[in-house]
Amino acid sequence: MKTALIALAAGLTVATAGCSLDSATKSAGTVDVVVGYQSKTINTVTAGTLLRAQGYLERRLADITIRTGTKYNVTWQDYDTGAPITAQMVAEKIDIGSMGDYPMLINGSKTQANERAKTEMVSVTGYNPKGALNMVVVAPDSPAKSLTDLAGEKVSASVGSAGHGMLVQALAKAGIDAKAGLEVLNQQPQVGASSLESAQVQALSQFVAWPGLLVQQGKAKLLYDGAELNYPTLHGVVVRRAYAADHPEVVDAFLQAQLDATDFLNTKPLEAARLVAEGSGLPQEVVYLYNGPGGTSFDTTLKPSLVDALKGDVPYLKSIDNFADLDVPGFVQDAPLRAAFAARGQDYEKALASNANPSALSGADPVCHSAVDNSATAGELWLDGSDTTTAAATPVCLLKAIRQAEGEGKKIRAAYITDAELGTRWFADKAVWVRLPGPATEGYLPFGTQAGAERYTAAHPGAAIVDYRQALAGAA
């Protein structure tokens, strides 16, 4: 009933999937608000799936309706990638959209020729300072251990996406020409996933949540973690400038609603993962991999380091597309977000200066009886049937907790580790484990990739790669 009243006050909320709607059309004093989002790109959930599920935008607009009498008609359009959102914004049929870094730059470039379509970036949804949101996966039985093993092979990617940009940069770093060294098939994520499963391609390079989903389903293994580039990747929100000028109250309501969703996710990550799973069709365990504590940094501020990363992405876009020069600092506009922070009595400059992940594992480890206060070693255990998780101080403490739970006949729903080399949050049972030499060391360390584990063992004589079950058995 409450939701129905909110929808009535704010105007009819319509759910669509890619239909055309001229957002400039108004009827009987109603303002249309057309939002393009990607339900399965889960690092945009605070401007998409979670935002929609919680009704935060409709509530904010309903408040305006009460004050002014103006009604708002919100339409949500769900897409697989950022490209169709940009196409609709060029056509002036989407007002606000969320997408990854490369697609945002393409959005700014392609819309700038038309003053009514021209966009600006107004907030970040989530980011990873090292680039861990993009990954390359291969079939479970693939002999490939590193990117160099893909030379001459076929790789699926969505050209112009963050996943493709990461691939191009990673190949260059590995000494492979992205155009001549292998064949990239331009495919939508779900098509690429099918191509990998049917062996039509030898690897898939994509953005979240596709790599984690395929690995969790046992259909792939992680070959390359974008964090190896040590280069920030991010997702954010763009709005048509003409629309923002005509309806600044809508932009403010959207940013306030995004901040509401961000606060909810950072304080109740497991509940947020459930809502996102329901709205996206993704398994909750996969959503929580990326959106749980220590995963994506859900921080709305437009940090200088992220703006610099966007500037650094431009050469890649020029190399693959007819990319018109874009004034990145001019494209990024923080005034609306600063105003939203001020209206909440929050310090934007303080948030801007912070590089800490707003959501981190903490508390007490019930197995090792120690504080969980180091994000570089912390892990998390989620038992089947439980609506809470248990934090572990170290990888060995997590292994002990899993052994204890299994010994009591409990089923493990998911267990998460922190990659010992790159700091990426990953599935414990899909990690590559290394047994450390000597009785005085901490036993076992997890790595997301075989290459990462081999780098460690090469630098630490006596260390040996073991599988997950061997690590479990050896954790005393």
GROMACS .gro file of C-alpha atoms in nm:
model
  476
    1MET     CA    1   0.000   0.000   0.000
    2LYS     CA    2   0.282   0.239   0.090
    3THR     CA    3   0.453   0.176  -0.244
    4ALA     CA    4   0.128   0.231  -0.429
    5LEU     CA    5   0.071   0.564  -0.257
    6ILE     CA    6   0.425   0.674  -0.341
    7ALA     CA    7   0.377   0.580  -0.706
    8LEU     CA    8   0.045   0.765  -0.714
    9ALA     CA    9   0.195   1.078  -0.562
   10ALA     CA   10   0.496   1.082  -0.789
   11GLY     CA   11   0.310   0.986  -1.103
   12LEU     CA   12   0.282   0.650  -1.275
   13THR     CA   13   0.605   0.447  -1.266
   14VAL     CA   14   0.645   0.238  -1.579
   15ALA     CA   15   0.891  -0.051  -1.621
   16THR     CA   16   1.017  -0.104  -1.974
   17ALA     CA   17   1.302  -0.283  -2.145
   18GLY     CA   18   1.446  -0.072  -2.421
   19CYS     CA   19   1.129   0.087  -2.557
   20SER     CA   20   1.135   0.436  -2.704
   21LEU     CA   21   0.981   0.719  -2.512
   22ASP     CA   22   1.023   1.087  -2.585
   23SER     CA   23   1.108   1.224  -2.242
   24ALA     CA   24   1.039   1.577  -2.357
   25THR     CA   25   0.670   1.494  -2.382
   26LYS     CA   26   0.465   1.620  -2.091
   27SER     CA   27   0.096   1.582  -2.027
   28ALA     CA   28  -0.126   1.762  -1.779
   29GLY     CA   29   0.167   1.918  -1.595
   30THR     CA   30   0.353   1.587  -1.555
   31VAL     CA   31   0.732   1.576  -1.600
   32ASP     CA   32   0.871   1.258  -1.755
   33VAL     CA   33   1.186   1.111  -1.600
   34VAL     CA   34   1.341   0.836  -1.813
   35VAL     CA   35   1.622   0.642  -1.647
   36GLY     CA   36   1.846   0.401  -1.837
   37TYR     CA   37   2.029   0.141  -1.630
   38GLN     CA   38   2.188  -0.205  -1.646
   39SER     CA   39   2.041  -0.445  -1.392
   40LYS     CA   40   2.322  -0.700  -1.433
   41THR     CA   41   2.604  -0.443  -1.417
   42ILE     CA   42   2.589  -0.454  -1.042
   43ASN     CA   43   2.834  -0.174  -0.970
   44THR     CA   44   2.568   0.067  -1.097
   45VAL     CA   45   2.299  -0.065  -0.863
   46THR     CA   46   2.284   0.251  -0.652
   47ALA     CA   47   2.168   0.434  -0.965
   48GLY     CA   48   1.973   0.141  -1.105
   49THR     CA   49   1.861  -0.194  -0.967
   50LEU     CA   50   1.877  -0.116  -0.594
   51LEU     CA   51   1.758   0.240  -0.644
   52ARG     CA   52   1.456   0.113  -0.833
   53ALA     CA   53   1.382  -0.171  -0.590
   54GLN     CA   54   1.379   0.061  -0.291
   55GLY     CA   55   1.172   0.332  -0.458
   56TYR     CA   56   1.406   0.605  -0.338
   57LEU     CA   57   1.371   0.821  -0.650
   58GLU     CA   58   0.992   0.800  -0.649
   59ARG     CA   59   0.986   0.902  -0.282
   60ARG     CA   60   1.209   1.202  -0.344
   61LEU     CA   61   0.994   1.312  -0.636
   62ALA     CA   62   0.678   1.255  -0.433
   63ASP     CA   63   0.814   1.504  -0.179
   64ILE     CA   64   0.849   1.760  -0.457
   65THR     CA   65   0.494   1.687  -0.572
   66ILE     CA   66   0.366   1.757  -0.222
   67ARG     CA   67   0.553   2.089  -0.210
   68THR     CA   68   0.487   2.214  -0.563
   69GLY     CA   69   0.203   2.013  -0.713
   70THR     CA   70   0.419   1.904  -1.007
   71LYS     CA   71   0.383   1.536  -1.088
   72TYR     CA   72   0.657   1.308  -1.218
   73ASN     CA   73   0.633   1.002  -1.439
   74VAL     CA   74   0.935   0.772  -1.389
   75THR     CA   75   1.022   0.515  -1.654
   76TRP     CA   76   1.301   0.260  -1.601
   77GLN     CA   77   1.471   0.112  -1.908
   78ASP     CA   78   1.698  -0.188  -1.852
   79TYR     CA   79   1.984  -0.269  -2.093
   80ASP     CA   80   2.273  -0.516  -2.110
   81THR     CA   81   2.544  -0.256  -2.181
   82GLY     CA   82   2.591   0.120  -2.187
   83ALA     CA   83   2.585   0.154  -2.567
   84PRO     CA   84   2.205   0.143  -2.613
   85ILE     CA   85   2.161   0.388  -2.327
   86THR     CA   86   2.389   0.629  -2.509
   87ALA     CA   87   2.195   0.578  -2.833
   88GLN     CA   88   1.874   0.669  -2.654
   89MET     CA   89   2.034   0.974  -2.495
   90VAL     CA   90   2.156   1.090  -2.836
   91ALA     CA   91   1.794   1.060  -2.948
   92GLU     CA   92   1.688   1.259  -2.637
   93LYS     CA   93   1.480   0.965  -2.515
   94ILE     CA   94   1.669   0.891  -2.193
   95ASP     CA   95   1.736   1.166  -1.942
   96ILE     CA   96   1.960   0.998  -1.686
   97GLY     CA   97   2.180   0.693  -1.738
   98SER     CA   98   2.438   0.485  -1.555
   99MET     CA   99   2.728   0.295  -1.711
  100GLY     CA  100   3.100   0.216  -1.690
  101ASP     CA  101   3.396   0.445  -1.753
  102TYR     CA  102   3.461   0.380  -2.122
  103PRO     CA  103   3.090   0.387  -2.215
  104MET     CA  104   3.052   0.714  -2.021
  105LEU     CA  105   3.327   0.876  -2.224
  106ILE     CA  106   3.171   0.749  -2.547
  107ASN     CA  107   2.842   0.888  -2.420
  108GLY     CA  108   2.995   1.230  -2.366
  109SER     CA  109   3.166   1.222  -2.704
  110LYS     CA  110   2.866   1.111  -2.909
  111THR     CA  111   2.614   1.343  -2.746
  112GLN     CA  112   2.817   1.664  -2.754
  113ALA     CA  113   2.723   1.764  -3.111
  114ASN     CA  114   2.359   1.818  -3.010
  115GLU     CA  115   2.292   2.071  -2.735
  116ARG     CA  116   1.968   1.897  -2.635
  117ALA     CA  117   2.144   1.559  -2.613
  118LYS     CA  118   2.476   1.676  -2.465
  119THR     CA  119   2.553   1.502  -2.136
  120GLU     CA  120   2.759   1.552  -1.824
  121MET     CA  121   2.882   1.311  -1.559
  122VAL     CA  122   2.738   1.400  -1.219
  123SER     CA  123   2.837   1.116  -0.985
  124VAL     CA  124   3.018   0.787  -0.940
  125THR     CA  125   2.825   0.475  -0.845
  126GLY     CA  126   3.116   0.247  -0.759
  127TYR     CA  127   3.485   0.206  -0.838
  128ASN     CA  128   3.791  -0.007  -0.778
  129PRO     CA  129   4.122   0.180  -0.747
  130LYS     CA  130   4.317  -0.104  -0.911
  131GLY     CA  131   4.072  -0.206  -1.184
  132ALA     CA  132   3.944  -0.532  -1.036
  133LEU     CA  133   3.592  -0.487  -1.176
  134ASN     CA  134   3.700  -0.621  -1.517
  135MET     CA  135   3.836  -0.971  -1.575
  136VAL     CA  136   3.926  -1.232  -1.836
  137VAL     CA  137   3.796  -1.585  -1.787
  138VAL     CA  138   3.857  -1.908  -1.977
  139ALA     CA  139   3.694  -2.250  -1.983
  140PRO     CA  140   3.751  -2.460  -1.667
  141ASP     CA  141   3.971  -2.707  -1.856
  142SER     CA  142   4.165  -2.443  -2.049
  143PRO     CA  143   4.544  -2.491  -2.043
  144ALA     CA  144   4.593  -2.112  -2.050
  145LYS     CA  145   4.771  -1.973  -1.744
  146SER     CA  146   4.829  -1.615  -1.859
  147LEU     CA  147   4.722  -1.368  -2.127
  148THR     CA  148   5.019  -1.462  -2.344
  149ASP     CA  149   4.863  -1.806  -2.383
  150LEU     CA  150   4.574  -1.643  -2.572
  151ALA     CA  151   4.795  -1.534  -2.863
  152GLY     CA  152   4.630  -1.633  -3.190
  153GLU     CA  153   4.305  -1.731  -3.016
  154LYS     CA  154   3.950  -1.588  -3.024
  155VAL     CA  155   3.835  -1.371  -2.734
  156SER     CA  156   3.483  -1.242  -2.678
  157ALA     CA  157   3.439  -0.884  -2.556
  158SER     CA  158   3.193  -0.598  -2.591
  159VAL     CA  159   3.399  -0.349  -2.793
  160GLY     CA  160   3.400  -0.008  -2.629
  161SER     CA  161   3.313  -0.148  -2.287
  162ALA     CA  162   3.525  -0.136  -1.974
  163GLY     CA  163   3.596  -0.508  -2.014
  164HIS     CA  164   3.731  -0.456  -2.364
  165GLY     CA  165   3.937  -0.153  -2.262
  166MET     CA  166   4.099  -0.355  -1.986
  167LEU     CA  167   4.177  -0.633  -2.235
  168VAL     CA  168   4.346  -0.395  -2.480
  169GLN     CA  169   4.560  -0.239  -2.207
  170ALA     CA  170   4.648  -0.575  -2.054
  171LEU     CA  171   4.747  -0.722  -2.391
  172ALA     CA  172   4.969  -0.422  -2.462
  173LYS     CA  173   5.137  -0.471  -2.125
  174ALA     CA  174   5.189  -0.837  -2.211
  175GLY     CA  175   5.341  -0.746  -2.548
  176ILE     CA  176   5.047  -0.866  -2.759
  177ASP     CA  177   4.894  -0.654  -3.036
  178ALA     CA  178   4.520  -0.640  -2.960
  179LYS     CA  179   4.437  -0.629  -3.332
  180ALA     CA  180   4.693  -0.864  -3.484
  181GLY     CA  181   4.785  -1.084  -3.190
  182LEU     CA  182   4.441  -1.238  -3.144
  183GLU     CA  183   4.086  -1.212  -3.274
  184VAL     CA  184   3.835  -1.015  -3.067
  185LEU     CA  185   3.471  -1.100  -3.134
  186ASN     CA  186   3.242  -0.807  -3.053
  187GLN     CA  187   2.961  -0.973  -2.855
  188GLN     CA  188   2.709  -0.886  -2.587
  189PRO     CA  189   2.805  -1.039  -2.250
  190GLN     CA  190   2.545  -1.316  -2.255
  191VAL     CA  191   2.638  -1.408  -2.613
  192GLY     CA  192   3.004  -1.418  -2.517
  193ALA     CA  193   2.924  -1.641  -2.221
  194SER     CA  194   2.750  -1.887  -2.453
  195SER     CA  195   3.040  -1.868  -2.699
  196LEU     CA  196   3.285  -1.956  -2.423
  197GLU     CA  197   3.074  -2.247  -2.303
  198SER     CA  198   3.044  -2.386  -2.657
  199ALA     CA  199   3.419  -2.336  -2.724
  200GLN     CA  200   3.357  -2.088  -3.006
  201VAL     CA  201   3.595  -1.854  -2.824
  202GLN     CA  202   3.883  -1.936  -2.593
  203ALA     CA  203   3.831  -1.650  -2.348
  204LEU     CA  204   3.579  -1.389  -2.238
  205SER     CA  205   3.679  -1.038  -2.128
  206GLN     CA  206   3.396  -0.863  -1.949
  207PHE     CA  207   3.286  -0.630  -1.674
  208VAL     CA  208   3.101  -0.732  -1.358
  209ALA     CA  209   2.918  -0.947  -1.285
  210TRP     CA  210   2.983  -1.182  -1.578
  211PRO     CA  211   3.327  -1.320  -1.480
  212GLY     CA  212   3.217  -1.397  -1.125
  213LEU     CA  213   2.888  -1.544  -1.243
  214LEU     CA  214   3.052  -1.787  -1.487
  215VAL     CA  215   3.315  -1.891  -1.234
  216GLN     CA  216   3.055  -1.942  -0.962
  217GLN     CA  217   2.852  -2.159  -1.201
  218GLY     CA  218   3.157  -2.372  -1.278
  219LYS     CA  219   3.156  -2.261  -1.642
  220ALA     CA  220   3.485  -2.071  -1.630
  221LYS     CA  221   3.798  -1.999  -1.431
  222LEU     CA  222   3.972  -1.669  -1.378
  223LEU     CA  223   4.270  -1.610  -1.607
  224TYR     CA  224   4.339  -1.241  -1.559
  225ASP     CA  225   4.229  -0.992  -1.294
  226GLY     CA  226   4.209  -0.631  -1.415
  227ALA     CA  227   4.368  -0.530  -1.084
  228GLU     CA  228   4.702  -0.635  -1.233
  229LEU     CA  229   4.691  -0.312  -1.434
  230ASN     CA  230   4.669  -0.114  -1.110
  231TYR     CA  231   4.455   0.141  -1.293
  232PRO     CA  232   4.120   0.267  -1.159
  233THR     CA  233   3.795   0.155  -1.314
  234LEU     CA  234   3.460   0.308  -1.230
  235HIS     CA  235   3.091   0.335  -1.308
  236GLY     CA  236   2.888   0.652  -1.287
  237VAL     CA  237   2.585   0.860  -1.376
  238VAL     CA  238   2.535   1.087  -1.677
  239VAL     CA  239   2.249   1.329  -1.738
  240ARG     CA  240   2.145   1.532  -2.041
  241ARG     CA  241   2.247   1.891  -1.971
  242ALA     CA  242   1.938   2.040  -2.133
  243TYR     CA  243   1.718   1.819  -1.917
  244ALA     CA  244   1.917   1.915  -1.606
  245ALA     CA  245   1.873   2.283  -1.693
  246ASP     CA  246   1.499   2.237  -1.742
  247HIS     CA  247   1.451   2.018  -1.436
  248PRO     CA  248   1.729   2.073  -1.181
  249GLU     CA  249   1.498   1.947  -0.907
  250VAL     CA  250   1.487   1.605  -1.078
  251VAL     CA  251   1.866   1.582  -1.092
  252ASP     CA  252   1.886   1.676  -0.725
  253ALA     CA  253   1.618   1.419  -0.638
  254PHE     CA  254   1.807   1.153  -0.832
  255LEU     CA  255   2.137   1.228  -0.658
  256GLN     CA  256   1.968   1.235  -0.318
  257ALA     CA  257   1.807   0.901  -0.400
  258GLN     CA  258   2.142   0.761  -0.513
  259LEU     CA  259   2.295   0.870  -0.184
  260ASP     CA  260   2.007   0.698  -0.003
  261ALA     CA  261   2.078   0.377  -0.195
  262THR     CA  262   2.452   0.407  -0.134
  263ASP     CA  263   2.402   0.447   0.240
  264PHE     CA  264   2.171   0.145   0.245
  265LEU     CA  265   2.417  -0.074   0.053
  266ASN     CA  266   2.713   0.023   0.269
  267THR     CA  267   2.527  -0.035   0.596
  268LYS     CA  268   2.323  -0.340   0.492
  269PRO     CA  269   2.526  -0.507   0.216
  270LEU     CA  270   2.374  -0.855   0.250
  271GLU     CA  271   2.018  -0.723   0.236
  272ALA     CA  272   2.114  -0.501  -0.058
  273ALA     CA  273   2.258  -0.806  -0.235
  274ARG     CA  274   1.928  -0.988  -0.189
  275LEU     CA  275   1.732  -0.701  -0.342
  276VAL     CA  276   1.974  -0.670  -0.633
  277ALA     CA  277   1.963  -1.045  -0.692
  278GLU     CA  278   1.585  -1.032  -0.710
  279GLY     CA  279   1.593  -0.736  -0.946
  280SER     CA  280   1.867  -0.865  -1.175
  281GLY     CA  281   1.818  -1.241  -1.177
  282LEU     CA  282   2.178  -1.291  -1.064
  283PRO     CA  283   2.261  -1.531  -0.778
  284GLN     CA  284   2.285  -1.345  -0.449
  285GLU     CA  285   2.625  -1.504  -0.385
  286VAL     CA  286   2.761  -1.341  -0.702
  287VAL     CA  287   2.608  -1.003  -0.623
  288TYR     CA  288   2.758  -1.018  -0.274
  289LEU     CA  289   3.100  -1.107  -0.416
  290TYR     CA  290   3.121  -0.766  -0.580
  291ASN     CA  291   2.893  -0.556  -0.361
  292GLY     CA  292   2.987  -0.702  -0.023
  293PRO     CA  293   3.241  -0.559   0.225
  294GLY     CA  294   3.583  -0.515   0.068
  295GLY     CA  295   3.446  -0.541  -0.285
  296THR     CA  296   3.346  -0.238  -0.489
  297SER     CA  297   3.390   0.103  -0.325
  298PHE     CA  298   3.042   0.253  -0.339
  299ASP     CA  299   3.137   0.619  -0.305
  300THR     CA  300   2.957   0.883  -0.512
  301THR     CA  301   3.230   1.149  -0.507
  302LEU     CA  302   3.408   1.251  -0.826
  303LYS     CA  303   3.764   1.197  -0.707
  304PRO     CA  304   4.054   1.359  -0.898
  305SER     CA  305   4.217   1.015  -0.937
  306LEU     CA  306   3.907   0.886  -1.113
  307VAL     CA  307   3.883   1.191  -1.339
  308ASP     CA  308   4.250   1.141  -1.426
  309ALA     CA  309   4.175   0.777  -1.507
  310LEU     CA  310   3.901   0.890  -1.746
  311LYS     CA  311   4.149   1.121  -1.918
  312GLY     CA  312   4.387   0.828  -1.953
  313ASP     CA  313   4.115   0.616  -2.114
  314VAL     CA  314   4.072   0.853  -2.409
  315PRO     CA  315   4.367   0.722  -2.620
  316TYR     CA  316   4.218   0.372  -2.611
  317LEU     CA  317   3.881   0.501  -2.731
  318LYS     CA  318   4.045   0.692  -3.014
  319SER     CA  319   4.219   0.373  -3.121
  320ILE     CA  320   3.898   0.171  -3.160
  321ASP     CA  321   3.630   0.421  -3.256
  322ASN     CA  322   3.553   0.746  -3.430
  323PHE     CA  323   3.588   0.920  -3.096
  324ALA     CA  324   3.543   1.296  -3.103
  325ASP     CA  325   3.769   1.480  -2.860
  326LEU     CA  326   3.602   1.529  -2.524
  327ASP     CA  327   3.690   1.787  -2.262
  328VAL     CA  328   3.690   1.541  -1.971
  329PRO     CA  329   3.717   1.803  -1.691
  330GLY     CA  330   3.428   1.991  -1.854
  331PHE     CA  331   3.229   1.669  -1.892
  332VAL     CA  332   3.262   1.595  -1.519
  333GLN     CA  333   3.040   1.833  -1.322
  334ASP     CA  334   3.040   1.802  -0.943
  335ALA     CA  335   2.823   2.105  -0.853
  336PRO     CA  336   2.495   1.907  -0.834
  337LEU     CA  337   2.652   1.640  -0.612
  338ARG     CA  338   2.813   1.900  -0.389
  339ALA     CA  339   2.472   2.061  -0.347
  340ALA     CA  340   2.318   1.723  -0.261
  341PHE     CA  341   2.583   1.666   0.007
  342ALA     CA  342   2.527   2.015   0.149
  343ALA     CA  343   2.151   1.957   0.167
  344ARG     CA  344   2.219   1.650   0.382
  345GLY     CA  345   2.462   1.838   0.604
  346GLN     CA  346   2.751   1.621   0.483
  347ASP     CA  347   3.109   1.726   0.410
  348TYR     CA  348   3.179   1.665   0.041
  349GLU     CA  349   3.547   1.760   0.066
  350LYS     CA  350   3.603   1.507   0.343
  351ALA     CA  351   3.434   1.231   0.144
  352LEU     CA  352   3.626   1.335  -0.167
  353ALA     CA  353   3.960   1.304   0.012
  354SER     CA  354   3.888   0.960   0.155
  355ASN     CA  355   4.018   0.659  -0.037
  356ALA     CA  356   3.893   0.403   0.214
  357ASN     CA  357   3.626   0.157   0.106
  358PRO     CA  358   3.308   0.270   0.286
  359SER     CA  359   3.220  -0.096   0.347
  360ALA     CA  360   3.489  -0.315   0.504
  361LEU     CA  361   3.487  -0.636   0.703
  362SER     CA  362   3.522  -0.585   1.076
  363GLY     CA  363   3.428  -0.738   1.409
  364ALA     CA  364   3.559  -1.041   1.595
  365ASP     CA  365   3.669  -1.371   1.447
  366PRO     CA  366   3.481  -1.642   1.643
  367VAL     CA  367   3.719  -1.921   1.543
  368CYS     CA  368   4.059  -1.756   1.586
  369HIS     CA  369   3.931  -1.527   1.863
  370SER     CA  370   4.095  -1.220   1.715
  371ALA     CA  371   3.989  -0.884   1.576
  372VAL     CA  372   3.903  -0.857   1.207
  373ASP     CA  373   4.080  -0.531   1.133
  374ASN     CA  374   4.299  -0.592   0.828
  375SER     CA  375   4.118  -0.577   0.494
  376ALA     CA  376   4.421  -0.728   0.319
  377THR     CA  377   4.373  -1.061   0.497
  378ALA     CA  378   4.005  -1.066   0.597
  379GLY     CA  379   3.760  -1.324   0.468
  380GLU     CA  380   3.390  -1.397   0.510
  381LEU     CA  381   3.180  -1.710   0.556
  382TRP     CA  382   2.814  -1.738   0.463
  383LEU     CA  383   2.633  -2.052   0.577
  384ASP     CA  384   2.328  -2.185   0.398
  385GLY     CA  385   2.008  -2.084   0.572
  386SER     CA  386   2.168  -1.792   0.752
  387ASP     CA  387   2.080  -1.429   0.695
  388THR     CA  388   2.412  -1.313   0.840
  389THR     CA  389   2.777  -1.382   0.765
  390THR     CA  390   3.083  -1.442   0.980
  391ALA     CA  391   3.407  -1.249   0.935
  392ALA     CA  392   3.748  -1.419   0.946
  393ALA     CA  393   4.069  -1.239   1.036
  394THR     CA  394   4.299  -1.433   0.802
  395PRO     CA  395   4.279  -1.690   0.522
  396VAL     CA  396   4.373  -1.968   0.763
  397CYS     CA  397   4.103  -1.856   1.007
  398LEU     CA  398   3.852  -1.874   0.721
  399LEU     CA  399   3.967  -2.225   0.628
  400LYS     CA  400   3.930  -2.330   0.992
  401ALA     CA  401   3.580  -2.182   1.007
  402ILE     CA  402   3.481  -2.371   0.693
  403ARG     CA  403   3.624  -2.697   0.830
  404GLN     CA  404   3.441  -2.646   1.156
  405ALA     CA  405   3.111  -2.574   0.981
  406GLU     CA  406   3.142  -2.873   0.751
  407GLY     CA  407   3.234  -3.091   1.048
  408GLU     CA  408   2.906  -2.987   1.209
  409GLY     CA  409   2.716  -3.086   0.896
  410LYS     CA  410   2.648  -2.730   0.785
  411LYS     CA  411   2.638  -2.634   0.418
  412ILE     CA  412   2.857  -2.352   0.290
  413ARG     CA  413   2.659  -2.108   0.079
  414ALA     CA  414   2.963  -1.896  -0.006
  415ALA     CA  415   3.304  -1.808   0.134
  416TYR     CA  416   3.506  -1.507   0.026
  417ILE     CA  417   3.877  -1.436   0.046
  418THR     CA  418   4.102  -1.141  -0.033
  419ASP     CA  419   4.360  -1.212  -0.304
  420ALA     CA  420   4.696  -1.203  -0.125
  421GLU     CA  421   4.865  -1.023  -0.415
  422LEU     CA  422   4.603  -0.789  -0.562
  423GLY     CA  423   4.351  -0.742  -0.282
  424THR     CA  424   4.056  -0.853  -0.495
  425ARG     CA  425   3.760  -1.015  -0.320
  426TRP     CA  426   3.703  -1.364  -0.464
  427PHE     CA  427   3.541  -1.701  -0.396
  428ALA     CA  428   3.744  -1.914  -0.155
  429ASP     CA  429   3.665  -2.241  -0.334
  430LYS     CA  430   3.759  -2.093  -0.673
  431ALA     CA  431   4.088  -1.944  -0.554
  432VAL     CA  432   4.433  -2.090  -0.616
  433TRP     CA  433   4.586  -2.167  -0.277
  434VAL     CA  434   4.952  -2.163  -0.179
  435ARG     CA  435   5.094  -2.356   0.117
  436LEU     CA  436   5.366  -2.158   0.289
  437PRO     CA  437   5.690  -2.323   0.401
  438GLY     CA  438   5.797  -2.355   0.762
  439PRO     CA  439   5.604  -2.390   1.089
  440ALA     CA  440   5.637  -2.023   1.182
  441THR     CA  441   5.435  -1.889   0.888
  442GLU     CA  442   5.060  -1.840   0.853
  443GLY     CA  443   5.000  -2.159   0.657
  444TYR     CA  444   4.806  -2.073   0.342
  445LEU     CA  445   4.746  -1.778   0.109
  446PRO     CA  446   4.476  -1.744  -0.161
  447PHE     CA  447   4.518  -1.601  -0.511
  448GLY     CA  448   4.257  -1.533  -0.774
  449THR     CA  449   4.463  -1.667  -1.063
  450GLN     CA  450   4.715  -1.940  -1.132
  451ALA     CA  451   4.958  -1.676  -1.257
  452GLY     CA  452   4.935  -1.486  -0.930
  453ALA     CA  453   5.003  -1.800  -0.728
  454GLU     CA  454   5.298  -1.887  -0.951
  455ARG     CA  455   5.446  -1.540  -0.911
  456TYR     CA  456   5.434  -1.589  -0.536
  457THR     CA  457   5.586  -1.937  -0.533
  458ALA     CA  458   5.862  -1.824  -0.770
  459ALA     CA  459   5.957  -1.552  -0.523
  460HIS     CA  460   5.923  -1.773  -0.214
  461PRO     CA  461   6.119  -2.100  -0.236
  462GLY     CA  462   5.944  -2.381  -0.057
  463ALA     CA  463   5.594  -2.243  -0.111
  464ALA     CA  464   5.371  -2.479  -0.310
  465ILE     CA  465   5.042  -2.450  -0.497
  466VAL     CA  466   4.763  -2.669  -0.359
  467ASP     CA  467   4.395  -2.701  -0.436
  468TYR     CA  468   4.113  -2.577  -0.214
  469ARG     CA  469   4.045  -2.912  -0.049
  470GLN     CA  470   4.412  -2.962   0.030
  471ALA     CA  471   4.422  -2.618   0.191
  472LEU     CA  472   4.113  -2.703   0.396
  473ALA     CA  473   4.264  -3.030   0.511
  474GLY     CA  474   4.591  -2.864   0.603
  475ALA     CA  475   4.443  -2.577   0.802
  476ALA     CA  476   4.509  -2.691   1.158
   0.00000   0.00000   0.00000
